[in-house]
Amino acid sequence: MGAASFPVSRRGYDQGEVRDFLRMVAAELARLQERERFLESELRAMQTRGMSGPGRLDEETVTTLLGEEAARVLSTARDASTQIRERAEESATRLVKDAADDATRIRESAILEAQRIHDDAQSDANAEVEMAKQQGRDMVNEAREYREKVLSELSRRRDAARAQIEQLLHGRDRLMNAFERARIASESVLDELHDAHDEPETLVNLAPTTG
């Protein structure tokens, strides 16, 4: 048992191997304790029969009664227990440190992620605002183009109406001139007819007379 080794996991020794070893050590200790109680019983019996002096079992007596091998096993088990406890403490310390490092890393990652989300949201909001502004500018431009188109159409129609009016006025002037010339001509004809009516109607008889 003194030469036992344990595979190392990510956060320390493999817990399953440690538990198996502890169960083996506990079984061996139970066996040795049972052996110790048996020997103590035998020793008390020997003392009762006057075969040994009074007193408690010391390390040397236990070594003598149990034998060098059993004493070595017991010492090895004690050393292994101490090593396991020390390793467990080291593993616990390492686990606490790893947990603290993980917590720090997670907190920093969360801060970075929150900042990224905030930046993305701000960027999206700015993009939406810019898009809305662009849409507003497009609408204004469309309205301006439509207004200019309407004004241009109105101006074209106004020019066409003005040209038509000018043509009508010019035609009216020509008609008025024609009417005036016709009036003057008719008056001249009437005057001539009137003058012809006022002249005496004298008939000259140019035939020869007989007598």
mmCIF file of C-alpha atoms in Angstrom:
data_model
loop_
_atom_site.group_PDB
_atom_site.id
_atom_site.type_symbol
_atom_site.label_atom_id
_atom_site.label_comp_id
_atom_site.label_asym_id
_atom_site.label_seq_id
_atom_site.Cartn_x
_atom_site.Cartn_y
_atom_site.Cartn_z
ATOM 1 C CA MET A 1 0.000 0.000 0.000
ATOM 2 C CA GLY A 2 2.934 2.329 0.589
ATOM 3 C CA ALA A 3 3.774 2.233 -3.128
ATOM 4 C CA ALA A 4 0.201 3.007 -4.239
ATOM 5 C CA SER A 5 -0.183 5.751 -6.829
ATOM 6 C CA PHE A 6 -3.266 7.530 -8.090
ATOM 7 C CA PRO A 7 -4.031 8.818 -11.581
ATOM 8 C CA VAL A 8 -4.314 12.582 -11.687
ATOM 9 C CA SER A 9 -7.513 14.044 -13.090
ATOM 10 C CA ARG A 10 -8.025 17.593 -14.298
ATOM 11 C CA ARG A 11 -8.548 18.973 -10.794
ATOM 12 C CA GLY A 12 -6.417 16.568 -8.716
ATOM 13 C CA TYR A 13 -6.212 12.846 -7.989
ATOM 14 C CA ASP A 14 -8.925 10.586 -9.298
ATOM 15 C CA GLN A 15 -11.542 10.482 -6.548
ATOM 16 C CA GLY A 16 -12.636 6.938 -7.363
ATOM 17 C CA GLU A 17 -9.097 5.605 -6.974
ATOM 18 C CA VAL A 18 -8.688 7.497 -3.709
ATOM 19 C CA ARG A 19 -11.952 6.076 -2.320
ATOM 20 C CA ASP A 20 -10.926 2.531 -3.307
ATOM 21 C CA PHE A 21 -7.571 2.967 -1.617
ATOM 22 C CA LEU A 22 -9.180 4.369 1.531
ATOM 23 C CA ARG A 23 -11.567 1.417 1.667
ATOM 24 C CA MET A 24 -8.619 -0.946 1.374
ATOM 25 C CA VAL A 25 -6.724 0.888 4.111
ATOM 26 C CA ALA A 26 -9.838 0.880 6.328
ATOM 27 C CA ALA A 27 -10.242 -2.853 5.833
ATOM 28 C CA GLU A 28 -6.600 -3.464 6.673
ATOM 29 C CA LEU A 29 -6.846 -1.237 9.760
ATOM 30 C CA ALA A 30 -9.974 -3.076 10.879
ATOM 31 C CA ARG A 31 -8.157 -6.364 10.490
ATOM 32 C CA LEU A 32 -5.158 -5.096 12.458
ATOM 33 C CA GLN A 33 -7.410 -3.613 15.153
ATOM 34 C CA GLU A 34 -9.174 -6.951 15.473
ATOM 35 C CA ARG A 35 -5.759 -8.599 15.686
ATOM 36 C CA GLU A 36 -4.713 -6.041 18.316
ATOM 37 C CA ARG A 37 -7.833 -6.704 20.414
ATOM 38 C CA PHE A 38 -7.177 -10.417 20.172
ATOM 39 C CA LEU A 39 -3.570 -9.993 21.273
ATOM 40 C CA GLU A 40 -4.599 -7.680 24.105
ATOM 41 C CA SER A 41 -7.059 -10.322 25.239
ATOM 42 C CA GLU A 42 -4.303 -12.913 25.090
ATOM 43 C CA LEU A 43 -1.965 -10.588 26.972
ATOM 44 C CA ARG A 44 -4.528 -9.982 29.714
ATOM 45 C CA ALA A 45 -4.980 -13.708 29.998
ATOM 46 C CA MET A 46 -1.220 -14.113 30.282
ATOM 47 C CA GLN A 47 -1.108 -11.376 32.939
ATOM 48 C CA THR A 48 -3.859 -13.125 34.832
ATOM 49 C CA ARG A 49 -1.773 -16.277 34.744
ATOM 50 C CA GLY A 50 1.271 -14.302 35.883
ATOM 51 C CA MET A 51 3.090 -14.591 32.589
ATOM 52 C CA SER A 52 3.637 -10.825 32.134
ATOM 53 C CA GLY A 53 3.744 -7.637 34.217
ATOM 54 C CA PRO A 54 0.896 -5.067 34.280
ATOM 55 C CA GLY A 55 0.860 -2.099 31.892
ATOM 56 C CA ARG A 56 -0.506 -0.908 28.571
ATOM 57 C CA LEU A 57 0.784 -2.016 25.199
ATOM 58 C CA ASP A 58 3.437 0.336 23.869
ATOM 59 C CA GLU A 59 4.753 0.592 20.320
ATOM 60 C CA GLU A 60 7.568 -1.811 20.983
ATOM 61 C CA THR A 61 5.202 -4.396 22.525
ATOM 62 C CA VAL A 62 2.791 -4.042 19.617
ATOM 63 C CA THR A 63 5.675 -4.436 17.200
ATOM 64 C CA THR A 64 6.795 -7.529 19.071
ATOM 65 C CA LEU A 65 3.300 -9.031 19.192
ATOM 66 C CA LEU A 66 2.188 -8.098 15.672
ATOM 67 C CA GLY A 67 5.480 -8.575 13.939
ATOM 68 C CA GLU A 68 7.623 -6.290 11.882
ATOM 69 C CA GLU A 69 5.520 -6.689 8.707
ATOM 70 C CA ALA A 70 2.236 -5.784 10.387
ATOM 71 C CA ALA A 71 3.832 -2.782 12.091
ATOM 72 C CA ARG A 72 5.264 -1.639 8.752
ATOM 73 C CA VAL A 73 1.840 -1.979 7.138
ATOM 74 C CA LEU A 74 0.270 0.063 9.921
ATOM 75 C CA SER A 75 2.929 2.771 9.604
ATOM 76 C CA THR A 76 2.530 2.807 5.841
ATOM 77 C CA ALA A 77 -1.233 3.168 6.227
ATOM 78 C CA ARG A 78 -0.750 6.094 8.580
ATOM 79 C CA ASP A 79 1.708 7.735 6.170
ATOM 80 C CA ALA A 80 -0.667 7.132 3.276
ATOM 81 C CA SER A 81 -3.515 8.669 5.237
ATOM 82 C CA THR A 82 -1.379 11.725 5.969
ATOM 83 C CA GLN A 83 -0.355 12.009 2.319
ATOM 84 C CA ILE A 84 -3.951 11.646 1.181
ATOM 85 C CA ARG A 85 -5.060 14.350 3.586
ATOM 86 C CA GLU A 86 -2.277 16.675 2.445
ATOM 87 C CA ARG A 87 -3.044 15.957 -1.191
ATOM 88 C CA ALA A 88 -6.734 16.513 -0.539
ATOM 89 C CA GLU A 89 -5.941 19.866 1.062
ATOM 90 C CA GLU A 90 -3.724 20.784 -1.882
ATOM 91 C CA SER A 91 -6.436 19.660 -4.283
ATOM 92 C CA ALA A 92 -9.051 21.672 -2.377
ATOM 93 C CA THR A 93 -6.804 24.742 -2.457
ATOM 94 C CA ARG A 94 -6.224 24.236 -6.160
ATOM 95 C CA LEU A 95 -9.954 23.760 -6.745
ATOM 96 C CA VAL A 96 -10.718 26.983 -4.875
ATOM 97 C CA LYS A 97 -8.087 28.831 -6.906
ATOM 98 C CA ASP A 98 -9.369 27.320 -10.156
ATOM 99 C CA ALA A 99 -12.931 28.240 -9.198
ATOM 100 C CA ALA A 100 -11.858 31.796 -8.419
ATOM 101 C CA ASP A 101 -9.974 31.987 -11.722
ATOM 102 C CA ASP A 102 -12.996 30.577 -13.543
ATOM 103 C CA ALA A 103 -15.271 33.086 -11.817
ATOM 104 C CA THR A 104 -12.932 35.936 -12.777
ATOM 105 C CA ARG A 105 -12.714 34.688 -16.344
ATOM 106 C CA ILE A 106 -16.501 34.251 -16.564
ATOM 107 C CA ARG A 107 -17.060 37.715 -15.079
ATOM 108 C CA GLU A 108 -14.614 39.286 -17.527
ATOM 109 C CA SER A 109 -16.183 37.349 -20.389
ATOM 110 C CA ALA A 110 -19.644 38.474 -19.266
ATOM 111 C CA ILE A 111 -18.470 42.092 -19.123
ATOM 112 C CA LEU A 112 -16.980 41.822 -22.605
ATOM 113 C CA GLU A 113 -20.133 40.146 -23.917
ATOM 114 C CA ALA A 114 -22.333 42.803 -22.319
ATOM 115 C CA GLN A 115 -20.157 45.520 -23.856
ATOM 116 C CA ARG A 116 -20.340 43.788 -27.240
ATOM 117 C CA ILE A 117 -24.128 43.517 -26.997
ATOM 118 C CA HIS A 118 -24.330 47.184 -25.985
ATOM 119 C CA ASP A 119 -22.087 48.202 -28.874
ATOM 120 C CA ASP A 120 -24.095 46.079 -31.314
ATOM 121 C CA ALA A 121 -27.344 47.566 -30.023
ATOM 122 C CA GLN A 122 -25.920 51.081 -30.299
ATOM 123 C CA SER A 123 -24.671 50.338 -33.795
ATOM 124 C CA ASP A 124 -28.060 48.930 -34.785
ATOM 125 C CA ALA A 125 -29.814 51.956 -33.301
ATOM 126 C CA ASN A 126 -27.490 54.320 -35.160
ATOM 127 C CA ALA A 127 -28.089 52.364 -38.357
ATOM 128 C CA GLU A 128 -31.855 52.576 -37.836
ATOM 129 C CA VAL A 129 -31.652 56.323 -37.191
ATOM 130 C CA GLU A 130 -29.480 56.831 -40.246
ATOM 131 C CA MET A 131 -31.851 54.708 -42.317
ATOM 132 C CA ALA A 132 -34.805 56.763 -41.086
ATOM 133 C CA LYS A 133 -32.948 59.971 -41.945
ATOM 134 C CA GLN A 134 -32.129 58.642 -45.394
ATOM 135 C CA GLN A 135 -35.739 57.625 -45.927
ATOM 136 C CA GLY A 136 -36.810 61.095 -44.834
ATOM 137 C CA ARG A 137 -34.348 62.676 -47.264
ATOM 138 C CA ASP A 138 -35.598 60.389 -50.032
ATOM 139 C CA MET A 139 -39.194 61.349 -49.285
ATOM 140 C CA VAL A 140 -38.293 65.038 -49.324
ATOM 141 C CA ASN A 141 -36.445 64.595 -52.614
ATOM 142 C CA GLU A 142 -39.382 62.705 -54.092
ATOM 143 C CA ALA A 143 -41.783 65.414 -52.924
ATOM 144 C CA ARG A 144 -39.494 68.096 -54.372
ATOM 145 C CA GLU A 145 -39.231 66.244 -57.677
ATOM 146 C CA TYR A 146 -43.002 65.782 -57.792
ATOM 147 C CA ARG A 147 -43.524 69.474 -56.993
ATOM 148 C CA GLU A 148 -41.095 70.484 -59.723
ATOM 149 C CA LYS A 149 -42.813 68.120 -62.140
ATOM 150 C CA VAL A 150 -46.237 69.546 -61.271
ATOM 151 C CA LEU A 151 -44.977 73.115 -61.577
ATOM 152 C CA SER A 152 -43.353 72.277 -64.895
ATOM 153 C CA GLU A 153 -46.599 70.754 -66.160
ATOM 154 C CA LEU A 154 -48.568 73.785 -64.970
ATOM 155 C CA SER A 155 -46.088 76.098 -66.663
ATOM 156 C CA ARG A 156 -46.359 74.083 -69.886
ATOM 157 C CA ARG A 157 -50.137 74.219 -69.767
ATOM 158 C CA ARG A 158 -50.062 77.946 -68.995
ATOM 159 C CA ASP A 159 -47.767 78.577 -71.944
ATOM 160 C CA ALA A 160 -50.017 76.459 -74.180
ATOM 161 C CA ALA A 161 -53.112 78.344 -72.992
ATOM 162 C CA ARG A 162 -51.359 81.670 -73.541
ATOM 163 C CA ALA A 163 -50.383 80.621 -77.054
ATOM 164 C CA GLN A 164 -53.960 79.576 -77.757
ATOM 165 C CA ILE A 165 -55.269 82.884 -76.413
ATOM 166 C CA GLU A 166 -52.790 84.781 -78.559
ATOM 167 C CA GLN A 167 -53.900 82.767 -81.582
ATOM 168 C CA LEU A 168 -57.528 83.513 -80.788
ATOM 169 C CA LEU A 169 -56.788 87.203 -80.366
ATOM 170 C CA HIS A 170 -54.881 87.262 -83.625
ATOM 171 C CA GLY A 171 -57.766 85.471 -85.362
ATOM 172 C CA ARG A 172 -60.237 87.924 -83.847
ATOM 173 C CA ASP A 173 -58.186 90.849 -85.118
ATOM 174 C CA ARG A 174 -58.153 89.375 -88.578
ATOM 175 C CA LEU A 175 -61.913 88.833 -88.444
ATOM 176 C CA MET A 176 -62.446 92.391 -87.231
ATOM 177 C CA ASN A 177 -60.313 93.709 -90.070
ATOM 178 C CA ALA A 178 -62.226 91.587 -92.548
ATOM 179 C CA PHE A 179 -65.517 92.776 -91.095
ATOM 180 C CA GLU A 180 -64.323 96.376 -91.291
ATOM 181 C CA ARG A 181 -63.273 96.014 -94.914
ATOM 182 C CA ALA A 182 -66.595 94.348 -95.718
ATOM 183 C CA ARG A 183 -68.463 97.197 -93.984
ATOM 184 C CA ILE A 184 -66.542 99.826 -95.873
ATOM 185 C CA ALA A 185 -67.127 98.022 -99.149
ATOM 186 C CA SER A 186 -70.817 97.641 -98.450
ATOM 187 C CA GLU A 187 -71.145 101.316 -97.537
ATOM 188 C CA SER A 188 -69.359 102.274 -100.731
ATOM 189 C CA VAL A 189 -71.741 100.176 -102.793
ATOM 190 C CA LEU A 190 -74.724 101.643 -101.009
ATOM 191 C CA ASP A 191 -73.466 105.165 -101.595
ATOM 192 C CA GLU A 192 -73.014 104.495 -105.272
ATOM 193 C CA LEU A 193 -76.507 103.040 -105.502
ATOM 194 C CA HIS A 194 -77.938 106.081 -103.733
ATOM 195 C CA ASP A 195 -76.172 108.496 -106.045
ATOM 196 C CA ALA A 196 -77.447 106.633 -109.056
ATOM 197 C CA HIS A 197 -81.035 106.860 -107.790
ATOM 198 C CA ASP A 198 -80.895 110.628 -107.273
ATOM 199 C CA GLU A 199 -79.871 111.508 -110.969
ATOM 200 C CA PRO A 200 -82.863 112.714 -113.366
ATOM 201 C CA GLU A 201 -84.074 110.233 -115.767
ATOM 202 C CA THR A 202 -84.058 112.170 -119.140
ATOM 203 C CA LEU A 203 -84.748 110.326 -122.281
ATOM 204 C CA VAL A 204 -83.523 111.905 -125.501
ATOM 205 C CA ASN A 205 -85.606 111.063 -128.588
ATOM 206 C CA LEU A 206 -83.215 110.858 -131.401
ATOM 207 C CA ALA A 207 -85.681 109.523 -133.954
ATOM 208 C CA PRO A 208 -86.262 111.761 -137.148
ATOM 209 C CA THR A 209 -89.490 113.686 -137.421
ATOM 210 C CA THR A 210 -91.752 113.934 -140.506
ATOM 211 C CA GLY A 211 -93.826 116.792 -141.363
#
